[in-house]
């Protein structure tokens, strides 16, 4: 990757919609059910927050020139991501208003990727209602859907606390296709734990995850995300496990499931480009070989800038990481007063930059190039990229080479990357560079 390509990277925007039908048993995200009145007030505040980033020209005799200058320095945005919660619970006109405001405040590219997370079963009660709502989302600017499928097994969906069935997934996906959505991502959870009264074996658990993925592949979405379930404190699953009501899948078994799923996807025309993410391989006629990779999520892994709007949203802008308040009342009050609802700000130092670049870059299958990492160092021009990188990390080079010797890490003249087995101990390897 060249120096110019770093400078040409555009900014992403994340919009957090915290509302959902009900909290799932595994969910640790900031989300909760809310009335229509609360949702409406929140969207009004959200649009006000976006307005706070508007560059306003001074009203002087040079107003016209200042206005043109303000237009020229607007932040260029090429991805907008509505996450949650369940953003699809909003009305299409609310999404349209948010997108409109973003386009007024920022310089949005013509090929912008606009993703909407949508849970099957939350789009309406019948096919006509679902068709109409998805159609209106498309008219509002949404060109990529991300369905939170999680499983294609109704028993597992019930255990997870999902409100949809496997048949809902197929129905909603096919309706989206009929409308014309040609960029759809499906999320699935691997290694779902079982209740202690369940006598399933390791072979049963493997078959269950493989069956889920096979049914997903049959739909042929453009993108698939596969995550191994983590039991996080504060969730229903965590409390169930603590109370002996839930049997967690052992790590070794989880790793076997993960690799079996990776092999299945790779043999089904999906390219693994990140530890948990797979994109349908583009055909020879597709100009951009990365066409179906998540443009927005890729910004997190290559240290591109992104702005977070909404309750608890995080951002990375001009070397600063920040997070908005998680209090809905405080969020609305601050925005109403014309203040950005930021709760925490952390200014990255040189070490933060390079360690984050390596940590996130190693999540990508292509790894991290020395050029990507050393661009954050003030003395990057003193020597070639490889020597500068290992000069900075001289204290861990021996350990890194030991990981390479044992087949967990690949090191060459361009950069470093995890091997398939290295992914299993990725946190240990990444920790070296933090």
Short mmCIF file of C-alpha atoms in Angstrom, two decimals:
data_model
loop_
_atom_site.label_atom_id
_atom_site.label_comp_id
_atom_site.label_asym_id
_atom_site.label_seq_id
_atom_site.Cartn_x
_atom_site.Cartn_y
_atom_site.Cartn_z
CA UNK A 1 0.00 0.00 0.00
CA UNK A 2 1.41 3.39 -0.98
CA UNK A 3 1.70 6.57 1.07
CA UNK A 4 -0.82 8.29 -1.21
CA UNK A 5 -3.40 5.57 -0.61
CA UNK A 6 -3.26 6.28 3.15
CA UNK A 7 -3.87 9.96 2.48
CA UNK A 8 -6.74 9.18 0.11
CA UNK A 9 -8.65 7.11 2.66
CA UNK A 10 -12.10 8.48 3.26
CA UNK A 11 -14.03 8.69 6.52
CA UNK A 12 -16.80 6.37 7.68
CA UNK A 13 -19.86 7.28 9.72
CA UNK A 14 -21.44 4.99 12.31
CA UNK A 15 -24.98 5.70 13.50
CA UNK A 16 -26.05 3.92 16.68
CA UNK A 17 -29.74 3.06 16.99
CA UNK A 18 -30.04 1.47 20.46
CA UNK A 19 -33.63 0.24 20.17
CA UNK A 20 -34.65 -3.40 19.86
CA UNK A 21 -37.75 -5.57 20.28
CA UNK A 22 -36.20 -7.40 23.23
CA UNK A 23 -32.71 -7.97 24.61
CA UNK A 24 -31.20 -11.23 23.32
CA UNK A 25 -29.76 -13.63 25.87
CA UNK A 26 -26.17 -13.20 24.66
CA UNK A 27 -26.25 -9.46 23.90
CA UNK A 28 -23.89 -7.08 25.70
CA UNK A 29 -24.43 -4.15 23.33
CA UNK A 30 -26.06 -0.89 24.36
CA UNK A 31 -29.64 -1.70 23.34
CA UNK A 32 -33.11 -1.68 24.87
CA UNK A 33 -36.83 -1.62 23.94
CA UNK A 34 -38.37 1.86 23.71
CA UNK A 35 -41.66 3.56 22.91
CA UNK A 36 -42.33 5.24 19.58
CA UNK A 37 -42.22 8.62 21.34
CA UNK A 38 -38.73 7.88 22.73
CA UNK A 39 -37.51 6.78 19.31
CA UNK A 40 -38.83 9.96 17.68
CA UNK A 41 -37.12 12.21 20.25
CA UNK A 42 -33.90 10.26 19.86
CA UNK A 43 -33.86 10.66 16.07
CA UNK A 44 -34.41 14.40 16.48
CA UNK A 45 -31.42 14.55 18.85
CA UNK A 46 -29.35 12.40 16.50
CA UNK A 47 -29.96 14.77 13.60
CA UNK A 48 -29.05 17.69 15.86
CA UNK A 49 -25.79 15.96 16.82
CA UNK A 50 -24.86 15.51 13.15
CA UNK A 51 -25.54 19.23 12.61
CA UNK A 52 -22.91 20.06 15.26
CA UNK A 53 -20.24 18.90 12.79
CA UNK A 54 -21.36 21.40 10.17
CA UNK A 55 -18.68 23.88 9.03
CA UNK A 56 -20.40 27.28 9.04
CA UNK A 57 -18.87 30.14 7.03
CA UNK A 58 -18.63 33.53 8.73
CA UNK A 59 -21.24 36.02 7.57
CA UNK A 60 -18.94 38.79 6.36
CA UNK A 61 -18.56 40.61 3.06
CA UNK A 62 -16.63 37.53 1.93
CA UNK A 63 -19.49 35.17 2.81
CA UNK A 64 -19.76 33.64 -0.66
CA UNK A 65 -16.04 32.87 -0.80
CA UNK A 66 -16.10 31.53 2.77
CA UNK A 67 -19.07 29.33 1.90
CA UNK A 68 -17.22 27.85 -1.08
CA UNK A 69 -14.19 27.27 1.13
CA UNK A 70 -16.35 25.49 3.73
CA UNK A 71 -17.72 23.21 1.02
CA UNK A 72 -14.21 22.32 -0.12
CA UNK A 73 -12.99 21.30 3.35
CA UNK A 74 -15.96 19.11 4.24
CA UNK A 75 -14.95 15.66 5.45
CA UNK A 76 -15.28 13.15 2.61
CA UNK A 77 -17.43 10.16 3.59
CA UNK A 78 -17.74 6.88 1.66
CA UNK A 79 -19.53 4.64 4.19
CA UNK A 80 -22.51 5.07 6.49
CA UNK A 81 -23.41 2.24 8.85
CA UNK A 82 -26.64 2.03 10.86
CA UNK A 83 -25.97 -0.35 13.76
CA UNK A 84 -27.72 -1.20 16.98
CA UNK A 85 -29.91 -2.47 18.47
CA UNK A 86 -32.20 -2.95 15.53
CA UNK A 87 -32.07 0.08 13.20
CA UNK A 88 -34.70 -1.47 10.93
CA UNK A 89 -37.28 -0.74 13.66
CA UNK A 90 -37.11 2.89 12.54
CA UNK A 91 -39.42 4.22 9.88
CA UNK A 92 -37.80 4.59 6.43
CA UNK A 93 -38.46 8.35 6.48
CA UNK A 94 -36.38 8.59 9.68
CA UNK A 95 -33.47 6.86 7.95
CA UNK A 96 -33.97 9.18 4.98
CA UNK A 97 -33.80 12.28 7.21
CA UNK A 98 -30.57 11.07 8.82
CA UNK A 99 -28.97 10.33 5.44
CA UNK A 100 -30.13 13.71 4.12
CA UNK A 101 -28.55 15.52 7.08
CA UNK A 102 -25.28 13.61 6.66
CA UNK A 103 -25.18 14.62 3.00
CA UNK A 104 -25.72 18.27 3.97
CA UNK A 105 -22.93 18.27 6.56
CA UNK A 106 -20.37 15.99 4.89
CA UNK A 107 -19.05 15.45 1.37
CA UNK A 108 -20.63 12.06 0.68
CA UNK A 109 -19.19 10.18 -2.31
CA UNK A 110 -21.40 9.03 -5.15
CA UNK A 111 -20.56 5.38 -4.47
CA UNK A 112 -21.18 5.59 -0.71
CA UNK A 113 -21.90 2.27 1.01
CA UNK A 114 -24.96 2.67 3.26
CA UNK A 115 -25.53 -0.37 5.46
CA UNK A 116 -28.60 -1.02 7.58
CA UNK A 117 -28.66 -3.77 10.19
CA UNK A 118 -31.99 -5.58 10.04
CA UNK A 119 -33.17 -8.50 12.11
CA UNK A 120 -35.43 -11.05 10.40
CA UNK A 121 -38.92 -10.90 11.84
CA UNK A 122 -38.59 -7.23 12.82
CA UNK A 123 -39.53 -5.75 9.45
CA UNK A 124 -43.27 -6.36 9.54
CA UNK A 125 -46.03 -8.87 10.06
CA UNK A 126 -46.62 -10.02 6.49
CA UNK A 127 -44.78 -10.19 3.17
CA UNK A 128 -46.41 -7.05 1.76
CA UNK A 129 -45.44 -5.00 4.81
CA UNK A 130 -41.86 -6.33 4.70
CA UNK A 131 -41.63 -5.66 0.95
CA UNK A 132 -42.88 -2.09 1.36
CA UNK A 133 -40.57 -1.29 4.27
CA UNK A 134 -37.45 -2.69 2.62
CA UNK A 135 -38.36 -0.89 -0.61
CA UNK A 136 -38.64 2.40 1.26
CA UNK A 137 -35.29 1.79 2.98
CA UNK A 138 -33.80 1.39 -0.49
CA UNK A 139 -35.34 4.66 -1.63
CA UNK A 140 -33.91 6.32 1.50
CA UNK A 141 -30.42 5.43 0.27
CA UNK A 142 -29.71 2.07 1.90
CA UNK A 143 -27.77 -0.12 -0.56
CA UNK A 144 -26.45 -2.83 1.76
CA UNK A 145 -28.36 -4.93 4.29
CA UNK A 146 -26.88 -6.82 7.22
CA UNK A 147 -29.26 -9.45 8.59
CA UNK A 148 -28.64 -10.73 12.12
CA UNK A 149 -29.48 -14.37 11.38
CA UNK A 150 -27.35 -16.01 14.15
CA UNK A 151 -28.72 -19.51 13.46
CA UNK A 152 -30.89 -21.46 11.02
CA UNK A 153 -32.07 -23.78 13.79
CA UNK A 154 -35.28 -22.77 15.57
CA UNK A 155 -34.28 -24.42 18.87
CA UNK A 156 -31.00 -22.50 18.92
CA UNK A 157 -32.79 -19.27 17.98
CA UNK A 158 -35.13 -19.77 20.93
CA UNK A 159 -32.20 -20.38 23.28
CA UNK A 160 -30.44 -17.26 21.95
CA UNK A 161 -33.56 -15.21 22.67
CA UNK A 162 -34.15 -14.25 19.05
CA UNK A 163 -37.65 -13.24 17.93
CA UNK A 164 -37.45 -14.81 14.46
CA UNK A 165 -37.46 -18.30 12.98
CA UNK A 166 -35.31 -19.87 10.26
CA UNK A 167 -38.20 -19.52 7.80
CA UNK A 168 -38.32 -15.77 8.57
CA UNK A 169 -34.69 -15.53 7.46
CA UNK A 170 -35.39 -17.14 4.09
CA UNK A 171 -38.54 -15.07 3.56
CA UNK A 172 -36.92 -11.70 4.38
CA UNK A 173 -33.79 -12.50 2.37
CA UNK A 174 -35.79 -13.49 -0.72
CA UNK A 175 -37.96 -10.37 -0.45
CA UNK A 176 -34.83 -8.21 -0.27
CA UNK A 177 -33.52 -9.95 -3.40
CA UNK A 178 -36.83 -9.42 -5.21
CA UNK A 179 -36.62 -5.71 -4.43
CA UNK A 180 -33.14 -5.53 -5.93
CA UNK A 181 -30.75 -5.52 -2.98
CA UNK A 182 -27.57 -7.03 -4.41
CA UNK A 183 -25.27 -6.58 -1.41
CA UNK A 184 -26.51 -8.52 1.61
CA UNK A 185 -24.53 -9.70 4.62
CA UNK A 186 -25.67 -12.41 7.02
CA UNK A 187 -24.31 -12.79 10.57
CA UNK A 188 -24.12 -16.16 12.27
CA UNK A 189 -23.01 -17.26 15.75
CA UNK A 190 -20.82 -20.36 16.06
CA UNK A 191 -20.41 -22.58 19.12
CA UNK A 192 -23.77 -21.72 20.65
CA UNK A 193 -23.77 -23.20 24.16
CA UNK A 194 -26.33 -25.80 25.15
CA UNK A 195 -28.49 -26.10 28.23
CA UNK A 196 -27.04 -28.48 30.82
CA UNK A 197 -29.90 -30.92 30.28
CA UNK A 198 -28.84 -31.22 26.63
CA UNK A 199 -26.69 -34.32 26.07
CA UNK A 200 -25.24 -33.21 22.73
CA UNK A 201 -21.76 -34.47 21.86
CA UNK A 202 -18.82 -32.69 20.23
CA UNK A 203 -19.85 -34.24 16.91
CA UNK A 204 -23.41 -32.92 17.39
CA UNK A 205 -22.16 -29.39 18.09
CA UNK A 206 -19.91 -29.44 15.01
CA UNK A 207 -22.74 -30.71 12.80
CA UNK A 208 -25.09 -28.06 14.18
CA UNK A 209 -22.78 -25.17 13.22
CA UNK A 210 -21.94 -26.71 9.84
CA UNK A 211 -25.65 -27.19 9.07
CA UNK A 212 -26.29 -23.54 9.94
CA UNK A 213 -23.58 -22.33 7.58
CA UNK A 214 -24.66 -24.67 4.77
CA UNK A 215 -28.17 -23.22 4.90
CA UNK A 216 -26.71 -19.71 4.83
CA UNK A 217 -24.54 -20.57 1.81
CA UNK A 218 -27.62 -21.87 -0.04
CA UNK A 219 -28.97 -18.31 0.01
CA UNK A 220 -25.69 -17.07 -1.50
CA UNK A 221 -25.37 -13.72 0.28
CA UNK A 222 -22.53 -11.44 -0.78
CA UNK A 223 -21.04 -11.41 2.71
CA UNK A 224 -21.03 -13.69 5.76
CA UNK A 225 -19.79 -12.89 9.28
CA UNK A 226 -19.14 -15.80 11.67
CA UNK A 227 -18.53 -15.13 15.34
CA UNK A 228 -17.79 -17.57 18.13
CA UNK A 229 -20.08 -16.79 21.04
CA UNK A 230 -18.52 -15.09 24.06
CA UNK A 231 -20.32 -15.18 27.40
CA UNK A 232 -20.09 -11.60 28.61
CA UNK A 233 -20.90 -10.35 32.08
CA UNK A 234 -24.28 -8.66 32.31
CA UNK A 235 -25.97 -10.99 29.81
CA UNK A 236 -28.62 -13.64 30.48
CA UNK A 237 -26.25 -16.31 29.16
CA UNK A 238 -23.52 -15.27 31.59
CA UNK A 239 -25.90 -15.58 34.53
CA UNK A 240 -27.16 -18.94 33.24
CA UNK A 241 -23.60 -20.26 32.98
CA UNK A 242 -22.78 -18.99 36.47
CA UNK A 243 -25.89 -20.76 37.77
CA UNK A 244 -24.95 -24.03 36.08
CA UNK A 245 -27.82 -23.86 33.58
CA UNK A 246 -25.67 -23.43 30.48
CA UNK A 247 -22.88 -25.61 29.14
CA UNK A 248 -20.26 -23.56 27.28
CA UNK A 249 -18.48 -25.08 24.29
CA UNK A 250 -14.81 -25.78 25.26
CA UNK A 251 -12.13 -23.70 23.48
CA UNK A 252 -10.58 -26.65 21.62
CA UNK A 253 -14.00 -27.69 20.33
CA UNK A 254 -14.80 -24.11 19.33
CA UNK A 255 -11.56 -23.91 17.33
CA UNK A 256 -12.43 -27.13 15.48
CA UNK A 257 -15.84 -25.70 14.61
CA UNK A 258 -14.29 -22.42 13.44
CA UNK A 259 -11.77 -24.09 11.11
CA UNK A 260 -14.39 -26.46 9.70
CA UNK A 261 -16.63 -23.48 8.92
CA UNK A 262 -13.73 -21.56 7.34
CA UNK A 263 -12.94 -24.52 5.09
CA UNK A 264 -16.59 -24.87 4.10
CA UNK A 265 -16.88 -21.18 3.18
CA UNK A 266 -13.59 -21.11 1.26
CA UNK A 267 -14.76 -24.13 -0.74
CA UNK A 268 -18.03 -22.33 -1.50
CA UNK A 269 -16.60 -19.28 -3.32
CA UNK A 270 -16.15 -17.11 -0.24
CA UNK A 271 -12.89 -15.27 0.42
CA UNK A 272 -11.85 -14.90 4.04
CA UNK A 273 -10.46 -11.38 4.41
CA UNK A 274 -10.63 -11.02 8.19
CA UNK A 275 -10.72 -13.43 11.12
CA UNK A 276 -14.54 -13.48 11.23
CA UNK A 277 -15.53 -12.11 7.82
CA UNK A 278 -16.01 -13.65 4.38
CA UNK A 279 -16.89 -11.99 1.08
CA UNK A 280 -18.26 -13.68 -2.02
CA UNK A 281 -15.51 -13.79 -4.61
CA UNK A 282 -16.07 -11.24 -7.35
CA UNK A 283 -16.38 -12.57 -10.89
CA UNK A 284 -13.99 -11.57 -13.66
CA UNK A 285 -16.27 -8.77 -14.82
CA UNK A 286 -16.27 -7.00 -11.46
CA UNK A 287 -13.89 -4.05 -11.55
CA UNK A 288 -13.24 -3.86 -7.80
CA UNK A 289 -11.92 -7.17 -6.44
CA UNK A 290 -12.94 -6.10 -2.92
CA UNK A 291 -16.49 -5.33 -4.02
CA UNK A 292 -18.27 -7.30 -1.29
CA UNK A 293 -15.92 -6.69 1.62
CA UNK A 294 -17.54 -4.50 4.26
CA UNK A 295 -16.16 -1.09 3.40
CA UNK A 296 -17.21 0.35 6.74
CA UNK A 297 -15.88 -2.39 9.02
CA UNK A 298 -12.62 -2.42 7.06
CA UNK A 299 -12.02 1.09 8.39
CA UNK A 300 -11.69 -0.33 11.90
CA UNK A 301 -8.99 -2.75 10.75
CA UNK A 302 -6.89 -0.36 8.66
CA UNK A 303 -6.93 2.61 11.08
CA UNK A 304 -9.09 4.81 8.86
CA UNK A 305 -11.07 7.59 10.50
CA UNK A 306 -14.72 7.18 11.43
CA UNK A 307 -17.23 9.36 13.23
CA UNK A 308 -19.71 7.83 15.66
CA UNK A 309 -23.11 9.44 16.16
CA UNK A 310 -25.71 8.42 18.70
CA UNK A 311 -25.91 7.00 22.19
CA UNK A 312 -22.64 5.37 23.29
CA UNK A 313 -21.17 5.61 19.77
CA UNK A 314 -17.39 5.68 19.40
CA UNK A 315 -15.25 7.48 16.86
CA UNK A 316 -11.65 7.88 15.73
CA UNK A 317 -10.90 11.30 14.29
CA UNK A 318 -7.72 13.37 13.95
CA UNK A 319 -5.76 11.04 16.22
CA UNK A 320 -8.39 11.03 18.95
CA UNK A 321 -10.61 8.19 20.09
CA UNK A 322 -13.84 9.28 21.72
CA UNK A 323 -17.06 7.82 23.05
CA UNK A 324 -20.46 9.42 23.49
CA UNK A 325 -22.38 9.28 26.75
CA UNK A 326 -24.43 6.13 27.38
CA UNK A 327 -27.17 8.04 29.23
CA UNK A 328 -30.12 8.75 26.95
CA UNK A 329 -31.25 11.68 29.09
CA UNK A 330 -27.74 13.19 29.15
CA UNK A 331 -27.30 12.61 25.41
CA UNK A 332 -30.49 14.49 24.50
CA UNK A 333 -29.74 17.32 26.98
CA UNK A 334 -26.21 17.95 25.69
CA UNK A 335 -27.29 17.95 22.06
CA UNK A 336 -30.21 20.26 22.89
CA UNK A 337 -27.68 22.68 24.43
CA UNK A 338 -25.61 22.60 21.25
CA UNK A 339 -22.82 20.50 22.77
CA UNK A 340 -21.30 17.32 21.38
CA UNK A 341 -22.39 14.48 23.71
CA UNK A 342 -18.85 13.16 24.14
CA UNK A 343 -18.08 11.47 27.45
CA UNK A 344 -14.51 10.21 26.99
CA UNK A 345 -11.66 11.39 24.76
CA UNK A 346 -8.28 9.74 24.40
CA UNK A 347 -5.51 11.33 22.33
CA UNK A 348 -3.32 8.66 20.75
CA UNK A 349 0.41 8.92 21.23
CA UNK A 350 2.95 7.45 18.84
CA UNK A 351 2.96 4.05 20.54
CA UNK A 352 -0.85 3.90 20.58
CA UNK A 353 -0.93 4.49 16.83
CA UNK A 354 1.55 1.81 15.84
CA UNK A 355 0.33 -0.79 18.35
CA UNK A 356 -3.31 -0.29 17.31
CA UNK A 357 -2.30 -0.52 13.65
CA UNK A 358 -0.59 -3.87 14.26
CA UNK A 359 -3.33 -5.18 16.57
CA UNK A 360 -6.17 -4.40 14.17
CA UNK A 361 -4.13 -5.13 11.04
CA UNK A 362 -3.38 -8.66 12.21
CA UNK A 363 -7.11 -9.37 12.17
CA UNK A 364 -6.95 -9.14 8.38
CA UNK A 365 -5.91 -12.27 6.52
CA UNK A 366 -3.42 -10.20 4.49
CA UNK A 367 -1.90 -9.00 7.76
CA UNK A 368 -0.16 -5.70 8.34
CA UNK A 369 2.52 -4.22 6.10
CA UNK A 370 5.51 -2.49 7.64
CA UNK A 371 4.55 0.62 5.63
CA UNK A 372 1.12 0.73 7.27
CA UNK A 373 2.61 0.49 10.75
CA UNK A 374 5.61 2.81 10.51
CA UNK A 375 3.65 5.66 8.89
CA UNK A 376 2.74 6.65 12.46
CA UNK A 377 6.36 7.04 13.58
CA UNK A 378 8.07 10.41 13.44
CA UNK A 379 11.38 8.84 12.41
CA UNK A 380 9.84 6.63 9.71
CA UNK A 381 12.21 7.97 7.05
CA UNK A 382 15.34 6.81 8.86
CA UNK A 383 15.78 3.46 7.15
CA UNK A 384 13.51 1.19 5.14
CA UNK A 385 10.09 0.23 6.50
CA UNK A 386 11.16 -3.24 7.64
CA UNK A 387 14.19 -2.03 9.59
CA UNK A 388 12.22 0.83 11.18
CA UNK A 389 9.44 -1.56 12.25
CA UNK A 390 11.76 -4.11 13.86
CA UNK A 391 13.88 -1.33 15.28
CA UNK A 392 10.81 -0.12 17.14
CA UNK A 393 9.81 -3.65 18.16
CA UNK A 394 13.33 -4.99 18.78
CA UNK A 395 12.34 -6.10 22.30
CA UNK A 396 9.74 -8.59 20.99
CA UNK A 397 11.38 -9.69 17.74
CA UNK A 398 12.76 -12.88 19.27
CA UNK A 399 9.30 -13.90 20.54
CA UNK A 400 7.74 -13.03 17.18
CA UNK A 401 10.28 -15.21 15.40
CA UNK A 402 9.48 -18.03 17.83
CA UNK A 403 5.82 -17.77 16.84
CA UNK A 404 6.98 -17.89 13.21
CA UNK A 405 9.11 -20.97 13.87
CA UNK A 406 6.12 -22.74 15.43
CA UNK A 407 3.90 -21.97 12.45
CA UNK A 408 1.68 -19.29 14.02
CA UNK A 409 3.04 -16.20 12.28
CA UNK A 410 4.39 -15.40 8.83
CA UNK A 411 7.15 -12.79 8.62
CA UNK A 412 8.61 -11.56 5.32
CA UNK A 413 10.12 -8.44 3.76
CA UNK A 414 6.73 -6.74 3.41
CA UNK A 415 5.04 -7.39 6.74
CA UNK A 416 3.57 -9.91 9.16
CA UNK A 417 0.39 -11.99 9.17
CA UNK A 418 -1.26 -14.73 11.19
CA UNK A 419 -1.37 -18.28 9.86
CA UNK A 420 -4.54 -20.37 10.10
CA UNK A 421 -3.32 -21.90 13.36
CA UNK A 422 -2.05 -18.51 14.51
CA UNK A 423 -5.62 -17.21 14.47
CA UNK A 424 -6.35 -19.60 17.35
CA UNK A 425 -3.87 -17.76 19.57
CA UNK A 426 -4.27 -14.35 17.93
CA UNK A 427 -4.71 -12.48 21.20
CA UNK A 428 -1.38 -13.80 22.51
CA UNK A 429 0.42 -12.75 19.33
CA UNK A 430 -1.28 -9.35 19.11
CA UNK A 431 -0.44 -8.66 22.75
CA UNK A 432 3.26 -8.72 21.83
CA UNK A 433 2.88 -5.48 19.91
CA UNK A 434 0.65 -3.56 22.32
#
